[in-house]
């Protein structure tokens, strides 16, 4: 594997680690089917508690996979996958170039 591919792979590692969790996968899939949801909305579709959902959303937000918009007293979460997808595409490009 080339140096650029290895560096990009390491850059994507936190994303891979984040996506390994089935609960976060479920949240991402749920958000992909809806424009924006509150923590309570997400909790209704999950076996997890509201604090657990909030924790997972915070981790997803820190990695740039979700964004939050405050509307009145509610916070609505929606997907923002653009940067993550771009990083993964770049990794695939390097892997194709250097490893195939």
Short mmCIF file of N, CA and C in Angstrom, two decimals:
data_model
loop_
_atom_site.label_atom_id
_atom_site.label_comp_id
_atom_site.label_asym_id
_atom_site.label_seq_id
_atom_site.Cartn_x
_atom_site.Cartn_y
_atom_site.Cartn_z
N UNK A 1 0.86 -1.18 0.00
CA UNK A 1 0.00 0.00 0.00
C UNK A 1 0.90 1.23 0.00
N UNK A 2 0.57 2.19 -0.84
CA UNK A 2 1.36 3.41 -0.93
C UNK A 2 1.17 4.29 0.29
N UNK A 3 2.09 5.24 0.42
CA UNK A 3 2.07 6.14 1.57
C UNK A 3 0.77 6.94 1.64
N UNK A 4 0.31 7.46 0.51
CA UNK A 4 -0.93 8.25 0.51
C UNK A 4 -2.12 7.39 0.91
N UNK A 5 -2.15 6.16 0.40
CA UNK A 5 -3.26 5.26 0.74
C UNK A 5 -3.26 4.96 2.24
N UNK A 6 -2.08 4.70 2.78
CA UNK A 6 -1.97 4.40 4.21
C UNK A 6 -2.38 5.60 5.06
N UNK A 7 -1.95 6.79 4.67
CA UNK A 7 -2.33 8.00 5.40
C UNK A 7 -3.84 8.21 5.35
N UNK A 8 -4.44 8.00 4.18
CA UNK A 8 -5.88 8.17 4.05
C UNK A 8 -6.63 7.10 4.85
N UNK A 9 -6.10 5.88 4.85
CA UNK A 9 -6.71 4.81 5.63
C UNK A 9 -6.71 5.18 7.11
N UNK A 10 -5.60 5.70 7.58
CA UNK A 10 -5.51 6.12 8.99
C UNK A 10 -6.45 7.29 9.27
N UNK A 11 -6.60 8.17 8.30
CA UNK A 11 -7.53 9.30 8.46
C UNK A 11 -8.97 8.80 8.57
N UNK A 12 -9.29 7.71 7.88
CA UNK A 12 -10.64 7.15 7.89
C UNK A 12 -10.90 6.21 9.08
N UNK A 13 -9.86 5.83 9.80
CA UNK A 13 -10.01 4.87 10.90
C UNK A 13 -11.05 5.29 11.93
N UNK A 14 -11.07 6.56 12.40
CA UNK A 14 -12.12 6.94 13.36
C UNK A 14 -13.53 6.75 12.80
N UNK A 15 -13.69 6.99 11.52
CA UNK A 15 -14.98 6.79 10.87
C UNK A 15 -15.35 5.31 10.89
N UNK A 16 -14.41 4.44 10.54
CA UNK A 16 -14.67 3.00 10.57
C UNK A 16 -15.04 2.55 11.98
N UNK A 17 -14.31 3.03 12.97
CA UNK A 17 -14.59 2.65 14.35
C UNK A 17 -15.99 3.12 14.76
N UNK A 18 -16.35 4.30 14.36
CA UNK A 18 -17.67 4.85 14.69
C UNK A 18 -18.78 4.02 14.04
N UNK A 19 -18.56 3.62 12.80
CA UNK A 19 -19.58 2.89 12.05
C UNK A 19 -19.68 1.42 12.43
N UNK A 20 -18.76 0.92 13.23
CA UNK A 20 -18.81 -0.48 13.66
C UNK A 20 -19.97 -0.75 14.60
N UNK A 21 -20.44 0.25 15.30
CA UNK A 21 -21.48 0.06 16.30
C UNK A 21 -22.85 -0.09 15.64
N UNK A 22 -23.56 -1.20 15.90
CA UNK A 22 -24.87 -1.41 15.28
C UNK A 22 -25.91 -0.35 15.67
N UNK A 23 -25.81 0.19 16.87
CA UNK A 23 -26.76 1.22 17.28
C UNK A 23 -26.57 2.49 16.46
N UNK A 24 -25.33 2.86 16.20
CA UNK A 24 -25.07 4.04 15.37
C UNK A 24 -25.47 3.76 13.92
N UNK A 25 -25.28 2.54 13.47
CA UNK A 25 -25.73 2.17 12.13
C UNK A 25 -27.24 2.35 12.02
N UNK A 26 -27.96 1.90 13.05
CA UNK A 26 -29.42 2.05 13.05
C UNK A 26 -29.84 3.51 13.03
N UNK A 27 -29.14 4.34 13.79
CA UNK A 27 -29.45 5.77 13.82
C UNK A 27 -29.22 6.39 12.44
N UNK A 28 -28.11 6.05 11.83
CA UNK A 28 -27.80 6.58 10.50
C UNK A 28 -28.86 6.15 9.49
N UNK A 29 -29.25 4.89 9.53
CA UNK A 29 -30.28 4.40 8.60
C UNK A 29 -31.61 5.09 8.84
N UNK A 30 -31.97 5.28 10.11
CA UNK A 30 -33.21 5.98 10.43
C UNK A 30 -33.18 7.42 9.93
N UNK A 31 -32.06 8.10 10.15
CA UNK A 31 -31.94 9.48 9.68
C UNK A 31 -31.93 9.54 8.15
N UNK A 32 -31.42 8.50 7.51
CA UNK A 32 -31.40 8.50 6.04
C UNK A 32 -32.81 8.42 5.45
N UNK A 33 -33.74 7.91 6.23
CA UNK A 33 -35.13 7.77 5.79
C UNK A 33 -35.98 8.98 6.16
N UNK A 34 -35.40 9.92 6.90
CA UNK A 34 -36.13 11.10 7.38
C UNK A 34 -35.26 12.33 7.19
N UNK A 35 -35.91 13.47 7.00
CA UNK A 35 -35.15 14.71 6.83
C UNK A 35 -34.42 15.10 8.10
N UNK A 36 -35.12 15.10 9.21
CA UNK A 36 -34.54 15.48 10.50
C UNK A 36 -35.42 14.91 11.61
N UNK A 37 -34.76 14.46 12.67
CA UNK A 37 -35.48 13.87 13.80
C UNK A 37 -34.91 14.39 15.12
N UNK A 38 -35.77 14.43 16.13
CA UNK A 38 -35.32 14.78 17.47
C UNK A 38 -34.82 13.51 18.16
N UNK A 39 -34.16 13.70 19.31
CA UNK A 39 -33.71 12.56 20.10
C UNK A 39 -34.92 11.69 20.48
N UNK A 40 -36.02 12.33 20.84
CA UNK A 40 -37.22 11.57 21.20
C UNK A 40 -37.75 10.76 20.02
N UNK A 41 -37.73 11.34 18.82
CA UNK A 41 -38.17 10.61 17.63
C UNK A 41 -37.31 9.37 17.42
N UNK A 42 -36.01 9.54 17.54
CA UNK A 42 -35.08 8.42 17.34
C UNK A 42 -35.27 7.37 18.42
N UNK A 43 -35.47 7.82 19.66
CA UNK A 43 -35.65 6.90 20.78
C UNK A 43 -36.89 6.02 20.57
N UNK A 44 -37.93 6.56 19.97
CA UNK A 44 -39.15 5.80 19.70
C UNK A 44 -38.90 4.60 18.77
N UNK A 45 -37.85 4.68 17.96
CA UNK A 45 -37.52 3.62 17.02
C UNK A 45 -36.36 2.74 17.51
N UNK A 46 -36.01 2.85 18.77
CA UNK A 46 -34.84 2.16 19.27
C UNK A 46 -35.13 1.49 20.61
N UNK A 47 -34.31 0.52 20.95
CA UNK A 47 -34.40 -0.11 22.26
C UNK A 47 -33.53 0.64 23.27
N UNK A 48 -32.77 1.61 22.78
CA UNK A 48 -31.87 2.37 23.64
C UNK A 48 -32.61 3.47 24.39
N UNK A 49 -32.02 3.90 25.50
CA UNK A 49 -32.59 5.00 26.27
C UNK A 49 -32.29 6.33 25.57
N UNK A 50 -33.01 7.34 25.99
CA UNK A 50 -32.79 8.69 25.44
C UNK A 50 -31.35 9.15 25.68
N UNK A 51 -30.78 8.97 26.90
CA UNK A 51 -29.38 9.38 27.10
C UNK A 51 -28.41 8.60 26.20
N UNK A 52 -28.69 7.33 25.96
CA UNK A 52 -27.81 6.55 25.08
C UNK A 52 -27.89 7.07 23.65
N UNK A 53 -29.09 7.39 23.19
CA UNK A 53 -29.25 7.96 21.84
C UNK A 53 -28.50 9.28 21.76
N UNK A 54 -28.64 10.11 22.77
CA UNK A 54 -27.94 11.40 22.79
C UNK A 54 -26.43 11.20 22.71
N UNK A 55 -25.93 10.21 23.42
CA UNK A 55 -24.48 9.92 23.39
C UNK A 55 -24.04 9.53 21.98
N UNK A 56 -24.79 8.63 21.34
CA UNK A 56 -24.44 8.20 19.99
C UNK A 56 -24.53 9.36 19.00
N UNK A 57 -25.54 10.20 19.15
CA UNK A 57 -25.66 11.36 18.27
C UNK A 57 -24.49 12.32 18.45
N UNK A 58 -24.03 12.48 19.68
CA UNK A 58 -22.88 13.35 19.94
C UNK A 58 -21.63 12.81 19.24
N UNK A 59 -21.43 11.50 19.31
CA UNK A 59 -20.28 10.89 18.62
C UNK A 59 -20.39 11.07 17.11
N UNK A 60 -21.58 10.86 16.58
CA UNK A 60 -21.79 11.05 15.14
C UNK A 60 -21.57 12.50 14.74
N UNK A 61 -22.00 13.42 15.59
CA UNK A 61 -21.81 14.84 15.32
C UNK A 61 -20.32 15.20 15.34
N UNK A 62 -19.58 14.66 16.29
CA UNK A 62 -18.15 14.95 16.39
C UNK A 62 -17.39 14.50 15.14
N UNK A 63 -17.87 13.42 14.51
CA UNK A 63 -17.23 12.93 13.28
C UNK A 63 -17.79 13.60 12.03
N UNK A 64 -18.78 14.49 12.22
CA UNK A 64 -19.34 15.21 11.08
C UNK A 64 -20.36 14.42 10.28
N UNK A 65 -20.93 13.37 10.89
CA UNK A 65 -21.92 12.57 10.17
C UNK A 65 -23.34 13.07 10.37
N UNK A 66 -23.56 13.83 11.43
CA UNK A 66 -24.86 14.45 11.65
C UNK A 66 -24.65 15.91 12.02
N UNK A 67 -25.68 16.68 11.76
CA UNK A 67 -25.70 18.07 12.20
C UNK A 67 -26.96 18.29 12.99
N UNK A 68 -26.94 19.31 13.82
CA UNK A 68 -28.09 19.60 14.67
C UNK A 68 -28.58 21.01 14.37
N UNK A 69 -29.90 21.13 14.32
CA UNK A 69 -30.53 22.43 14.11
C UNK A 69 -31.54 22.65 15.23
N UNK A 70 -31.41 23.78 15.90
CA UNK A 70 -32.34 24.09 16.99
C UNK A 70 -33.56 24.80 16.40
N UNK A 71 -34.74 24.25 16.70
CA UNK A 71 -36.01 24.85 16.29
C UNK A 71 -36.86 25.00 17.54
N UNK A 72 -36.96 26.21 18.02
CA UNK A 72 -37.67 26.44 19.28
C UNK A 72 -36.91 25.77 20.41
N UNK A 73 -37.57 24.86 21.11
CA UNK A 73 -36.91 24.16 22.21
C UNK A 73 -36.38 22.80 21.78
N UNK A 74 -36.64 22.41 20.55
CA UNK A 74 -36.22 21.10 20.06
C UNK A 74 -34.94 21.20 19.24
N UNK A 75 -34.18 20.13 19.27
CA UNK A 75 -32.99 20.00 18.44
C UNK A 75 -33.26 18.88 17.43
N UNK A 76 -33.09 19.20 16.16
CA UNK A 76 -33.33 18.23 15.10
C UNK A 76 -32.00 17.79 14.50
N UNK A 77 -31.85 16.49 14.37
CA UNK A 77 -30.64 15.90 13.84
C UNK A 77 -30.88 15.41 12.42
N UNK A 78 -29.91 15.66 11.55
CA UNK A 78 -29.99 15.18 10.17
C UNK A 78 -28.60 14.74 9.72
N UNK A 79 -28.58 13.93 8.68
CA UNK A 79 -27.31 13.40 8.17
C UNK A 79 -26.53 14.45 7.40
N UNK A 80 -25.24 14.41 7.55
CA UNK A 80 -24.32 15.22 6.75
C UNK A 80 -23.15 14.32 6.36
N UNK A 81 -23.35 13.50 5.38
CA UNK A 81 -22.38 12.48 5.02
C UNK A 81 -21.35 12.92 3.99
N UNK A 82 -21.47 14.12 3.47
CA UNK A 82 -20.62 14.55 2.37
C UNK A 82 -19.14 14.39 2.61
N UNK A 83 -18.63 14.88 3.73
CA UNK A 83 -17.19 14.79 4.01
C UNK A 83 -16.74 13.36 4.22
N UNK A 84 -17.57 12.56 4.91
CA UNK A 84 -17.23 11.16 5.15
C UNK A 84 -17.17 10.38 3.84
N UNK A 85 -18.15 10.61 2.99
CA UNK A 85 -18.17 9.93 1.70
C UNK A 85 -16.97 10.34 0.86
N UNK A 86 -16.63 11.61 0.89
CA UNK A 86 -15.47 12.09 0.13
C UNK A 86 -14.18 11.43 0.63
N UNK A 87 -14.03 11.30 1.94
CA UNK A 87 -12.84 10.65 2.51
C UNK A 87 -12.76 9.19 2.09
N UNK A 88 -13.91 8.51 2.12
CA UNK A 88 -13.92 7.10 1.73
C UNK A 88 -13.65 6.93 0.24
N UNK A 89 -14.18 7.83 -0.58
CA UNK A 89 -13.90 7.78 -2.02
C UNK A 89 -12.41 7.99 -2.29
N UNK A 90 -11.82 8.93 -1.55
CA UNK A 90 -10.39 9.18 -1.71
C UNK A 90 -9.59 7.94 -1.32
N UNK A 91 -9.97 7.29 -0.23
CA UNK A 91 -9.30 6.06 0.18
C UNK A 91 -9.42 4.99 -0.90
N UNK A 92 -10.61 4.81 -1.42
CA UNK A 92 -10.81 3.81 -2.47
C UNK A 92 -9.98 4.12 -3.71
N UNK A 93 -9.89 5.38 -4.03
CA UNK A 93 -9.08 5.78 -5.19
C UNK A 93 -7.61 5.40 -4.99
N UNK A 94 -7.08 5.67 -3.80
CA UNK A 94 -5.69 5.32 -3.51
C UNK A 94 -5.50 3.80 -3.51
N UNK A 95 -6.44 3.08 -2.94
CA UNK A 95 -6.34 1.62 -2.89
C UNK A 95 -6.38 1.04 -4.30
N UNK A 96 -7.30 1.52 -5.12
CA UNK A 96 -7.36 1.06 -6.51
C UNK A 96 -6.07 1.32 -7.25
N UNK A 97 -5.52 2.51 -7.04
CA UNK A 97 -4.30 2.90 -7.74
C UNK A 97 -3.09 2.11 -7.25
N UNK A 98 -2.99 1.95 -5.92
CA UNK A 98 -1.76 1.38 -5.36
C UNK A 98 -1.82 -0.12 -5.09
N UNK A 99 -3.00 -0.68 -4.98
CA UNK A 99 -3.10 -2.05 -4.50
C UNK A 99 -3.68 -3.03 -5.52
N UNK A 100 -4.28 -2.54 -6.57
CA UNK A 100 -4.88 -3.48 -7.54
C UNK A 100 -4.02 -3.63 -8.75
#
